[in-house]
Coordinates of C-alpha atoms in Angstrom, one line a residue:
Chain A
X1 CA 38.0 21.4 -218.8
X2 CA 35.2 20.1 -216.7
X3 CA 32.8 17.3 -217.0
X4 CA 35.0 14.5 -218.3
X5 CA 34.2 11.4 -216.3
X6 CA 37.1 9.5 -215.0
X7 CA 37.2 6.2 -213.1
X8 CA 38.5 7.7 -210.0
X9 CA 41.0 4.9 -209.5
X10 CA 44.6 4.5 -210.4
X11 CA 45.7 5.4 -213.9
X12 CA 44.1 8.8 -214.6
X13 CA 44.9 10.4 -211.3
X14 CA 48.1 9.2 -209.8
X15 CA 46.9 8.7 -206.3
X16 CA 43.2 8.8 -205.1
X17 CA 43.0 8.0 -201.5
X18 CA 39.7 7.4 -199.8
X19 CA 39.5 8.8 -196.3
X20 CA 36.6 8.3 -193.9
X21 CA 38.1 9.6 -190.6
X22 CA 38.1 13.4 -190.3
X23 CA 40.8 13.2 -187.7
X24 CA 43.2 11.6 -190.2
X25 CA 46.5 13.5 -190.0
X26 CA 47.0 13.3 -193.7
X27 CA 44.2 15.9 -194.0
X28 CA 46.0 18.4 -191.7
X29 CA 46.8 20.9 -194.6
X30 CA 43.1 21.6 -194.7
X31 CA 42.1 21.6 -191.1
X32 CA 40.3 24.5 -189.4
X33 CA 40.5 26.8 -192.4
X34 CA 38.7 29.6 -190.6
X35 CA 40.6 29.4 -187.3
X36 CA 42.2 32.7 -186.4
X37 CA 45.4 31.1 -185.0
X38 CA 45.6 27.6 -186.6
X39 CA 44.5 28.3 -190.2
X40 CA 47.0 26.7 -192.6
X41 CA 47.5 29.8 -194.7
X42 CA 48.9 31.9 -191.9
X43 CA 52.4 33.0 -192.9
X44 CA 53.5 32.8 -189.3
X45 CA 52.2 29.2 -189.2
X46 CA 52.3 26.6 -191.9
X47 CA 52.2 29.3 -194.5
X48 CA 50.4 27.1 -197.1
X49 CA 48.7 28.4 -200.2
X50 CA 45.2 27.1 -200.4
X51 CA 43.2 26.9 -203.6
X52 CA 39.4 26.4 -203.4
X53 CA 37.0 25.2 -206.1
X54 CA 37.5 23.6 -209.4
X55 CA 38.5 26.7 -211.3
X56 CA 41.1 28.0 -208.8
X57 CA 42.5 24.5 -208.3
X58 CA 43.0 24.3 -212.1
X59 CA 44.8 27.6 -212.0
X60 CA 47.0 26.4 -209.2
X61 CA 47.9 23.4 -211.3
X62 CA 48.9 25.8 -214.1
X63 CA 51.0 28.0 -211.7
X64 CA 54.4 27.9 -210.1
X65 CA 52.7 26.7 -206.9
X66 CA 52.9 22.9 -207.0
X67 CA 50.1 21.1 -205.1
X68 CA 51.2 18.9 -202.3
X69 CA 47.7 17.5 -201.5
X70 CA 44.1 17.8 -202.6
X71 CA 41.0 17.2 -200.6
X72 CA 37.6 16.9 -202.2
X73 CA 34.4 15.1 -203.0
X74 CA 34.0 12.5 -205.8
X75 CA 32.0 15.0 -207.8
X76 CA 34.8 17.5 -207.9
X77 CA 37.4 14.8 -208.6
X78 CA 35.3 13.9 -211.7
X79 CA 35.0 17.6 -212.7
X80 CA 38.8 18.0 -212.5
X81 CA 39.2 14.9 -214.6
X82 CA 42.2 15.0 -216.9
X83 CA 43.5 18.2 -215.3
X84 CA 45.0 15.9 -212.6
X85 CA 47.0 13.9 -215.1
X86 CA 50.6 13.8 -214.0
X87 CA 49.9 15.5 -210.7
X88 CA 52.2 14.1 -208.2
X89 CA 50.1 14.7 -205.1
X90 CA 47.4 12.6 -203.4
X91 CA 43.8 13.4 -203.9
X92 CA 42.0 12.6 -200.6
X93 CA 38.5 11.7 -201.6
X94 CA 36.0 12.3 -198.8
X95 CA 32.3 12.8 -198.3
X96 CA 30.9 16.3 -198.0
X97 CA 30.3 15.6 -194.3
X98 CA 33.9 14.6 -193.6
X99 CA 35.1 17.6 -195.6
X100 CA 33.0 20.0 -193.5
X101 CA 34.4 18.4 -190.3
X102 CA 37.9 18.8 -191.4
X103 CA 37.7 22.4 -192.7
X104 CA 35.3 23.5 -189.9
X105 CA 32.4 24.6 -192.1
X106 CA 30.4 23.5 -195.1
X107 CA 32.5 24.4 -198.1
X108 CA 30.3 24.1 -201.2
X109 CA 33.2 24.6 -203.6
X110 CA 33.9 20.9 -202.7
X111 CA 37.6 20.8 -203.5
X112 CA 40.8 22.2 -202.0
X113 CA 44.5 22.0 -202.9
X114 CA 47.4 23.0 -200.7
X115 CA 50.8 24.1 -201.9
X116 CA 54.0 25.3 -200.2
X117 CA 54.9 28.9 -201.0
X118 CA 57.1 29.1 -204.1
X119 CA 60.3 31.2 -203.7
X120 CA 59.6 34.9 -203.9
X121 CA 60.4 36.7 -207.1
X122 CA 62.4 39.9 -207.1
X123 CA 61.1 43.2 -208.5
X124 CA 63.7 43.0 -211.3
X125 CA 62.5 39.5 -212.2
X126 CA 58.8 40.4 -212.5
X127 CA 59.7 43.4 -214.7
X128 CA 61.5 41.4 -217.3
X129 CA 59.4 41.5 -220.5
X130 CA 56.6 43.4 -218.8
X131 CA 54.9 46.4 -220.5
X132 CA 52.4 47.3 -217.8
X133 CA 52.7 46.7 -214.0
X134 CA 50.7 47.9 -211.0
X135 CA 52.5 49.0 -207.9
X136 CA 50.5 48.9 -204.7
X137 CA 51.0 50.8 -201.4
X138 CA 49.0 50.3 -198.2
X139 CA 46.5 47.9 -199.8
X140 CA 46.0 45.9 -196.6
X141 CA 42.6 44.3 -197.4
X142 CA 42.7 40.7 -198.7
X143 CA 39.6 41.1 -200.8
X144 CA 40.8 44.3 -202.5
X145 CA 44.2 42.7 -203.1
X146 CA 42.5 39.6 -204.7
X147 CA 40.4 41.9 -206.9
X148 CA 43.4 43.8 -208.1
X149 CA 44.9 40.5 -209.3
X150 CA 41.7 39.4 -211.0
X151 CA 41.5 42.8 -212.7
X152 CA 45.2 42.7 -213.6
X153 CA 44.8 39.3 -215.2
X154 CA 41.7 40.3 -217.2
X155 CA 43.0 43.7 -218.4
X156 CA 46.5 42.9 -219.6
X157 CA 48.7 43.8 -216.6
X158 CA 51.9 41.8 -216.5
X159 CA 52.9 41.9 -212.9
X160 CA 52.1 43.3 -209.4
X161 CA 54.7 45.0 -207.2
X162 CA 54.1 45.6 -203.5
X163 CA 55.3 48.6 -201.7
X164 CA 54.9 49.0 -198.0
X165 CA 51.8 48.1 -196.0
X166 CA 50.2 45.5 -198.3
X167 CA 48.3 42.4 -197.3
X168 CA 49.5 38.9 -198.2
X169 CA 48.4 37.9 -201.7
X170 CA 48.6 34.2 -200.8
X171 CA 46.1 34.3 -198.1
X172 CA 43.2 32.0 -198.8
X173 CA 40.6 34.8 -199.2
X174 CA 42.9 36.8 -201.5
X175 CA 43.5 33.8 -203.7
X176 CA 39.8 33.0 -203.8
X177 CA 38.7 36.6 -204.7
X178 CA 41.4 36.7 -207.3
X179 CA 39.8 33.7 -209.0
X180 CA 43.3 32.1 -208.7
X181 CA 45.1 34.8 -210.6
X182 CA 47.2 35.7 -207.4
X183 CA 48.9 32.4 -208.3
X184 CA 49.4 33.2 -212.0
X185 CA 50.2 36.9 -212.2
X186 CA 53.8 37.4 -211.1
X187 CA 54.3 39.6 -208.0
X188 CA 57.2 40.8 -206.0
X189 CA 57.7 42.8 -202.8
X190 CA 59.9 45.9 -202.9
X191 CA 62.9 45.5 -200.6
X192 CA 63.3 49.3 -200.3
X193 CA 60.2 51.5 -200.4
X194 CA 59.8 53.8 -202.3
X195 CA 63.5 53.4 -203.2
X196 CA 62.8 50.4 -205.4
X197 CA 60.8 52.6 -207.8
X198 CA 64.3 53.4 -209.2
X199 CA 64.5 49.8 -210.3
X200 CA 61.4 50.4 -212.5
X201 CA 62.8 53.7 -213.8
X202 CA 66.1 52.0 -214.6
X203 CA 64.1 49.5 -216.7
X204 CA 62.5 52.3 -218.7
X205 CA 59.1 52.4 -216.9
X206 CA 57.2 55.6 -216.7
X207 CA 55.6 55.8 -213.2
X208 CA 52.1 57.2 -212.9
X209 CA 50.7 57.8 -209.5
X210 CA 46.9 57.7 -209.0
X211 CA 45.4 60.5 -206.9
X212 CA 42.0 62.1 -206.5
X213 CA 43.7 65.5 -206.9
X214 CA 41.6 67.5 -209.5
X215 CA 44.8 69.2 -210.6
X216 CA 46.2 65.9 -211.9
X217 CA 46.0 64.8 -215.5
X218 CA 43.2 62.4 -216.4
X219 CA 44.0 58.8 -217.3
X220 CA 42.9 59.6 -220.9
X221 CA 45.4 62.5 -221.0
X222 CA 48.3 60.7 -219.5
X223 CA 48.2 57.1 -220.8
X224 CA 47.7 57.2 -224.6
X225 CA 50.9 59.3 -225.2
X226 CA 52.8 56.5 -223.4
X227 CA 51.4 53.6 -225.5
X228 CA 54.8 52.6 -226.7
X229 CA 56.6 52.8 -223.3
X230 CA 56.5 50.5 -220.3
X231 CA 54.2 52.0 -217.6
X232 CA 53.9 51.4 -213.9
X233 CA 50.6 52.4 -212.3
X234 CA 51.0 53.3 -208.7
X235 CA 47.9 52.9 -206.5
X236 CA 47.4 53.6 -202.8
X237 CA 44.7 52.5 -200.4
X238 CA 41.2 53.9 -200.4
X239 CA 41.1 56.7 -197.9
X240 CA 44.7 57.7 -197.2
X241 CA 45.9 57.2 -200.8
X242 CA 49.6 57.2 -201.7
X243 CA 52.0 58.8 -199.2
X244 CA 53.3 62.1 -200.4
X245 CA 56.9 60.9 -200.6
X246 CA 55.7 58.1 -202.8
X247 CA 53.9 60.6 -205.1
X248 CA 57.0 62.6 -205.4
X249 CA 58.9 59.6 -206.7
X250 CA 56.5 59.3 -209.6
X251 CA 56.8 60.8 -213.1
X252 CA 53.2 62.1 -213.2
X253 CA 50.1 62.3 -211.1
X254 CA 46.9 61.0 -212.7
X255 CA 43.3 60.9 -211.8
X256 CA 40.0 59.4 -212.8
X257 CA 37.4 62.0 -213.8
X258 CA 34.9 61.8 -210.9
X259 CA 31.5 63.3 -210.3
X260 CA 31.2 66.1 -207.7
X261 CA 30.0 65.0 -204.3
X262 CA 31.5 61.5 -204.5
X263 CA 34.8 60.4 -203.0
X264 CA 37.2 57.8 -204.1
X265 CA 36.2 54.5 -205.8
X266 CA 37.2 51.2 -204.3
X267 CA 40.9 50.7 -204.8
X268 CA 40.6 47.6 -207.1
X269 CA 38.0 49.4 -209.2
X270 CA 40.2 52.5 -209.5
X271 CA 43.1 50.3 -210.6
X272 CA 40.8 48.5 -213.1
X273 CA 40.0 51.8 -214.8
X274 CA 43.7 52.6 -215.2
X275 CA 44.3 49.1 -216.6
X276 CA 41.4 49.6 -219.0
X277 CA 42.6 53.0 -220.2
X278 CA 46.1 51.5 -220.8
X279 CA 44.6 48.7 -222.9
X280 CA 41.4 50.1 -224.3
X281 CA 42.3 50.3 -228.0
X282 CA 43.2 46.6 -228.1
X283 CA 40.4 45.0 -230.2
X284 CA 41.8 41.5 -230.4
X285 CA 42.2 39.0 -227.6
X286 CA 45.7 39.0 -226.3
X287 CA 47.5 36.2 -224.3
Chain B
X1 CA 31.1 68.5 -192.6
X2 CA 32.6 66.8 -189.6
X3 CA 34.3 68.0 -186.4
X4 CA 32.1 70.9 -185.5
X5 CA 31.5 70.5 -181.7
X6 CA 27.9 71.0 -180.6
X7 CA 26.5 71.0 -177.1
X8 CA 24.5 67.9 -177.6
X9 CA 21.5 69.4 -176.0
X10 CA 18.4 71.2 -177.3
X11 CA 19.0 73.9 -179.9
X12 CA 21.3 72.5 -182.5
X13 CA 19.8 69.1 -182.8
X14 CA 16.1 69.1 -182.3
X15 CA 15.9 66.1 -180.0
X16 CA 18.8 64.3 -178.4
X17 CA 17.4 61.6 -176.1
X18 CA 19.8 59.8 -173.7
X19 CA 18.9 56.1 -173.4
X20 CA 20.6 53.7 -170.9
X21 CA 18.3 50.7 -171.3
X22 CA 19.1 48.5 -174.3
X23 CA 15.6 47.1 -174.1
X24 CA 14.0 50.5 -174.6
X25 CA 11.3 50.0 -177.3
X26 CA 12.2 53.3 -178.9
X27 CA 15.4 51.7 -180.2
X28 CA 13.5 48.9 -182.0
X29 CA 14.3 50.2 -185.5
X30 CA 17.9 49.2 -184.8
X31 CA 17.5 45.9 -183.0
X32 CA 19.1 42.6 -184.1
X33 CA 20.5 44.1 -187.3
X34 CA 22.1 40.8 -188.3
X35 CA 19.1 38.6 -187.4
X36 CA 18.0 36.5 -190.4
X37 CA 14.3 36.8 -189.7
X38 CA 14.0 39.9 -187.5
X39 CA 16.4 42.4 -189.1
X40 CA 14.7 45.7 -189.6
X41 CA 15.7 46.1 -193.3
X42 CA 13.8 42.9 -194.4
X43 CA 11.3 44.0 -197.1
X44 CA 8.9 41.3 -195.8
X45 CA 9.3 42.7 -192.3
X46 CA 9.6 46.4 -191.2
X47 CA 11.3 47.2 -194.5
X48 CA 13.3 50.0 -193.1
X49 CA 16.2 51.6 -194.8
X50 CA 19.3 51.7 -192.4
X51 CA 22.2 54.0 -192.9
X52 CA 25.5 53.3 -191.0
X53 CA 28.3 55.6 -190.2
X54 CA 28.7 59.3 -190.4
X55 CA 29.2 59.6 -194.2
X56 CA 26.2 57.4 -195.1
X57 CA 24.0 59.0 -192.5
X58 CA 24.9 62.4 -194.1
X59 CA 23.9 61.0 -197.5
X60 CA 20.6 59.8 -196.1
X61 CA 20.0 63.3 -194.8
X62 CA 20.6 64.6 -198.3
X63 CA 18.3 62.0 -199.9
X64 CA 14.6 61.4 -200.4
X65 CA 14.7 58.9 -197.5
X66 CA 13.8 61.0 -194.4
X67 CA 15.2 59.6 -191.2
X68 CA 12.7 58.7 -188.5
X69 CA 15.2 57.9 -185.8
X70 CA 19.0 58.0 -185.2
X71 CA 21.0 55.9 -182.7
X72 CA 24.6 56.7 -181.9
X73 CA 27.4 57.5 -179.5
X74 CA 28.1 61.0 -178.3
X75 CA 31.3 61.1 -180.5
X76 CA 29.3 60.5 -183.7
X77 CA 26.7 63.0 -182.6
X78 CA 29.5 65.6 -182.4
X79 CA 30.8 64.6 -185.8
X80 CA 27.5 65.0 -187.4
X81 CA 27.1 68.4 -185.8
X82 CA 25.3 70.9 -187.9
X83 CA 24.2 68.2 -190.4
X84 CA 21.5 67.5 -188.0
X85 CA 20.1 71.0 -188.0
X86 CA 16.5 70.9 -188.8
X87 CA 16.3 67.1 -188.6
X88 CA 12.9 66.2 -187.2
X89 CA 13.8 62.8 -185.8
X90 CA 15.1 61.9 -182.3
X91 CA 18.8 61.1 -181.9
X92 CA 19.0 58.4 -179.3
X93 CA 22.4 58.9 -177.6
X94 CA 23.8 55.7 -176.1
X95 CA 27.1 54.2 -174.9
X96 CA 29.0 51.9 -177.3
X97 CA 28.0 49.0 -175.0
X98 CA 24.3 49.8 -175.1
X99 CA 24.6 50.2 -178.9
X100 CA 26.2 46.7 -179.2
X101 CA 23.5 45.2 -177.1
X102 CA 20.8 46.7 -179.3
X103 CA 22.2 45.9 -182.7
X104 CA 23.6 42.5 -181.7
X105 CA 27.3 43.1 -182.4
X106 CA 29.9 45.8 -182.0
X107 CA 29.3 48.4 -184.7
X108 CA 32.3 50.6 -184.9
X109 CA 30.8 53.0 -187.3
X110 CA 29.0 54.3 -184.1
X111 CA 25.9 55.8 -185.7
X112 CA 22.8 54.5 -187.4
X113 CA 19.7 56.2 -189.0
X114 CA 16.5 54.5 -190.0
X115 CA 14.0 55.7 -192.6
X116 CA 10.8 54.3 -194.1
X117 CA 11.0 53.4 -197.8
X118 CA 10.3 56.3 -200.0
X119 CA 7.7 55.7 -202.8
X120 CA 9.2 53.8 -205.7
X121 CA 10.0 55.8 -208.8
X122 CA 8.9 54.7 -212.2
X123 CA 11.3 53.9 -215.1
X124 CA 9.9 56.9 -216.9
X125 CA 10.6 59.2 -213.9
X126 CA 14.2 58.2 -213.5
X127 CA 14.9 58.6 -217.2
X128 CA 13.8 62.3 -217.2
X129 CA 16.8 64.4 -217.9
X130 CA 19.2 61.4 -217.8
X131 CA 21.9 61.0 -220.3
X132 CA 23.4 57.8 -219.1
X133 CA 21.7 55.0 -217.2
X134 CA 22.6 51.5 -216.2
X135 CA 20.1 48.6 -216.5
X136 CA 20.8 45.5 -214.4
X137 CA 19.5 42.0 -214.9
X138 CA 20.0 39.1 -212.4
X139 CA 22.3 41.0 -210.1
X140 CA 21.2 39.3 -207.0
X141 CA 24.2 40.0 -204.7
X142 CA 23.9 42.9 -202.3
X143 CA 27.5 43.8 -202.4
X144 CA 27.7 43.9 -206.1
X145 CA 24.5 45.9 -206.3
X146 CA 25.9 48.4 -203.7
X147 CA 29.2 48.7 -205.7
X148 CA 27.3 49.4 -208.9
X149 CA 25.6 52.4 -207.2
X150 CA 28.9 53.6 -205.8
X151 CA 30.5 53.4 -209.3
X152 CA 27.5 55.0 -210.9
X153 CA 27.6 57.9 -208.6
X154 CA 31.4 58.4 -209.1
X155 CA 31.4 58.0 -212.8
X156 CA 28.5 60.2 -214.0
X157 CA 25.6 57.7 -214.3
X158 CA 22.3 59.3 -213.8
X159 CA 20.0 56.4 -212.8
X160 CA 19.7 52.7 -212.3
X161 CA 17.0 50.5 -213.7
X162 CA 16.3 47.0 -212.5
X163 CA 15.2 44.3 -214.8
X164 CA 14.3 40.8 -213.4
X165 CA 16.2 39.0 -210.7
X166 CA 18.0 41.8 -208.9
X167 CA 18.6 42.1 -205.2
X168 CA 17.1 44.9 -203.0
X169 CA 19.2 48.1 -203.3
X170 CA 17.9 49.2 -199.9
X171 CA 19.2 46.3 -197.9
X172 CA 21.6 47.5 -195.2
X173 CA 24.6 45.9 -196.8
X174 CA 23.8 47.2 -200.2
X175 CA 23.4 50.7 -198.8
X176 CA 26.7 50.4 -196.9
X177 CA 28.7 49.1 -199.8
X178 CA 27.2 51.9 -202.0
X179 CA 28.6 54.4 -199.5
X180 CA 25.1 55.7 -199.3
X181 CA 24.7 56.3 -203.1
X182 CA 21.9 53.7 -203.2
X183 CA 19.9 56.5 -201.5
X184 CA 21.0 59.2 -203.8
X185 CA 21.1 57.8 -207.3
X186 CA 17.5 57.4 -208.6
X187 CA 16.5 53.8 -209.3
X188 CA 13.3 52.1 -210.7
X189 CA 12.2 48.6 -211.2
X190 CA 10.9 47.6 -214.7
X191 CA 7.3 46.5 -214.4
X192 CA 7.7 44.5 -217.6
X193 CA 10.9 42.8 -218.5
X194 CA 12.5 43.1 -220.9
X195 CA 9.5 44.9 -222.4
X196 CA 10.2 48.1 -220.5
X197 CA 13.4 48.5 -222.6
X198 CA 10.9 50.1 -225.0
X199 CA 10.3 52.9 -222.5
X200 CA 14.0 53.7 -222.8
X201 CA 14.0 53.5 -226.6
X202 CA 10.9 55.8 -226.7
X203 CA 12.9 58.3 -224.8
X204 CA 15.7 58.2 -227.3
X205 CA 18.1 55.9 -225.5
X206 CA 20.5 53.7 -227.4
X207 CA 20.7 50.4 -225.5
X208 CA 24.1 48.7 -225.3
X209 CA 24.2 45.1 -223.9
X210 CA 27.5 44.0 -222.3
X211 CA 28.7 40.5 -223.2
X212 CA 32.0 38.6 -223.1
X213 CA 31.4 37.6 -226.8
X214 CA 34.6 38.3 -228.7
X215 CA 32.5 39.2 -231.8
X216 CA 30.9 42.2 -230.1
X217 CA 32.2 45.7 -230.5
X218 CA 34.5 47.0 -227.8
X219 CA 33.4 49.8 -225.5
X220 CA 35.9 52.1 -227.2
X221 CA 34.3 51.3 -230.6
X222 CA 30.7 51.6 -229.5
X223 CA 30.5 54.4 -227.0
X224 CA 32.4 57.4 -228.4
X225 CA 30.1 57.6 -231.6
X226 CA 27.1 58.0 -229.2
X227 CA 28.6 60.8 -227.1
X228 CA 25.7 63.1 -228.0
X229 CA 22.9 60.6 -227.4
X230 CA 21.3 59.1 -224.3
X231 CA 22.8 55.7 -223.6
X232 CA 21.6 52.8 -221.5
X233 CA 24.2 50.2 -220.5
X234 CA 22.7 46.8 -219.9
X235 CA 24.6 44.5 -217.6
X236 CA 23.9 40.9 -216.5
X237 CA 25.2 38.9 -213.6
X238 CA 28.6 37.4 -213.5
X239 CA 28.5 33.9 -214.8
X240 CA 25.2 33.7 -216.7
X241 CA 25.3 37.2 -218.1
X242 CA 22.3 38.6 -219.8
X243 CA 19.5 36.4 -221.1
X244 CA 19.5 35.9 -224.8
X245 CA 16.1 37.6 -225.2
X246 CA 17.3 40.6 -223.3
X247 CA 20.4 40.8 -225.6
X248 CA 18.1 40.7 -228.6
X249 CA 16.2 43.7 -227.3
X250 CA 19.4 45.8 -227.3
X251 CA 20.7 48.0 -230.1
X252 CA 24.3 46.7 -230.0
X253 CA 26.4 44.1 -228.1
X254 CA 29.5 45.5 -226.5
X255 CA 32.5 44.0 -224.7
X256 CA 35.5 44.8 -222.7
X257 CA 38.8 43.8 -224.3
X258 CA 39.9 40.9 -222.1
X259 CA 43.1 38.9 -221.9
X260 CA 43.1 35.3 -223.0
X261 CA 42.6 32.7 -220.3
X262 CA 40.6 35.0 -218.1
X263 CA 36.9 35.0 -217.7
X264 CA 34.5 37.7 -216.8
X265 CA 35.3 40.5 -214.4
X266 CA 33.2 41.2 -211.4
X267 CA 29.8 42.7 -212.5
X268 CA 30.3 46.0 -210.7
X269 CA 33.8 46.3 -212.2
X270 CA 32.6 45.5 -215.7
X271 CA 29.9 48.2 -215.3
X272 CA 32.5 50.7 -214.0
X273 CA 34.6 50.2 -217.1
X274 CA 31.6 51.0 -219.3
X275 CA 30.7 54.1 -217.2
X276 CA 34.3 55.2 -217.5
X277 CA 34.4 54.8 -221.3
X278 CA 31.2 56.8 -221.5
X279 CA 32.7 59.6 -219.5
X280 CA 36.4 59.4 -220.1
X281 CA 37.0 62.6 -222.0
X282 CA 35.4 64.7 -219.3
X283 CA 38.3 66.7 -217.8
X284 CA 36.4 68.9 -215.4
X285 CA 34.5 67.9 -212.3
X286 CA 30.8 67.5 -213.1
X287 CA 27.9 67.7 -210.7

């Protein structure tokens, strides 16, 4: 996907626009990316979705989030090449210096794309056709949330459902850590929590709640017997874990076999182990 | 381990020393923690090991790294309580403001301990009695390295061996992300790389090299048949992976079954999945 040289003019990319003035208002989608109160990905502000770097921009182009503008250096324009065919958004071509002045720091990924938020999906929508989903409660850290998406994408999980207390998966940092998979793996927010677990149950999902409780079944005991059924893996934040009333709404409590004298694993790592156990006997590459 | 109130004077802790002057040279072990060139954990400088927060300080106290000084607020001194019994190092008790001035930022973990580097262990030493070890090549990111230690401790891995190109596991950030397990899980640096893989082989270890290659055996195919044998899991950095000549020195190449259209997982997550597969049938808590 990379390395194909293009002429950088009209034809291959619909609109390449050279910009030399960092104050140009056409670059406002990308201004002050690290500003606490003006950053363009603040849901209370512009609420834009920002993709960074060639790989994540490619994934945005393949997602339901349609770019409205791109900003980057000539080198990254060349790397994107034919991926930009048919993209109906301007590519603002700038020097690395202008780029740094616009975003507020040196961004060595060299290319950004902005998109408006796509309409939110419902829980019922993301469950359609899904065999494995992860349901998160209290995961309020953008890096952990991004890692959950990356692990979900890599390990065969079809969708992510948010219970209460979760961070925004479309925050720039979450999108970056997810390697762009926050834009590709469907997600939905539960309108009622934990009441919406009934929506999963109505669709035939078995709901397994992860806990450090040594009385719980291990993943290897709980998951293989359910290989033929849809499964939802319920994961709480590191530290507090799932709320007790959420646990009670599950079908079974499950745990990772852990060594004595250690505490919980990172939440995204714990989730990855459950995804792996769900999928471990697959020997061929799946879509 | 926490919450036991102590009087904060002589008796329970050998030496509590109140310090009001942030310039006091007795606090120098903890000065300018974030400074690029003066930070006390620089191997080229003081080379100290720094533990942050009650949990990690407790783990340092249980490790082969003997504290030479502690710095903290009265609240954290109280939380540490009896853990400090018999500790032959001064606890410099300061206000949160003085602490911030010394370390250079507000550190809300509230307590630090410093230790000299313990003598390095040899590869042969860390293999003694070990059934599962992880061998890293090119893992040059402190957070990833810290996460590998945390995952190793939680998932039954006995030791960590460093091939070429790895970061320093005793850097402050690595120790923090490891939750202190970088101080507890034995590690050694290979003197000859990859030649020292022969030391593992001589001790009866089967060496499995992780790769994204779809031709490789899956973890679920490769690990269970070796349940009764010592195993070394060889992991390279995200992106480049293991060098080809390192791969060739292994007994078998193994992979995680991944979904199409995704690339590698984070290196610490990939390692965690191998550790999990190695240990997944354990149903009771091990030491």
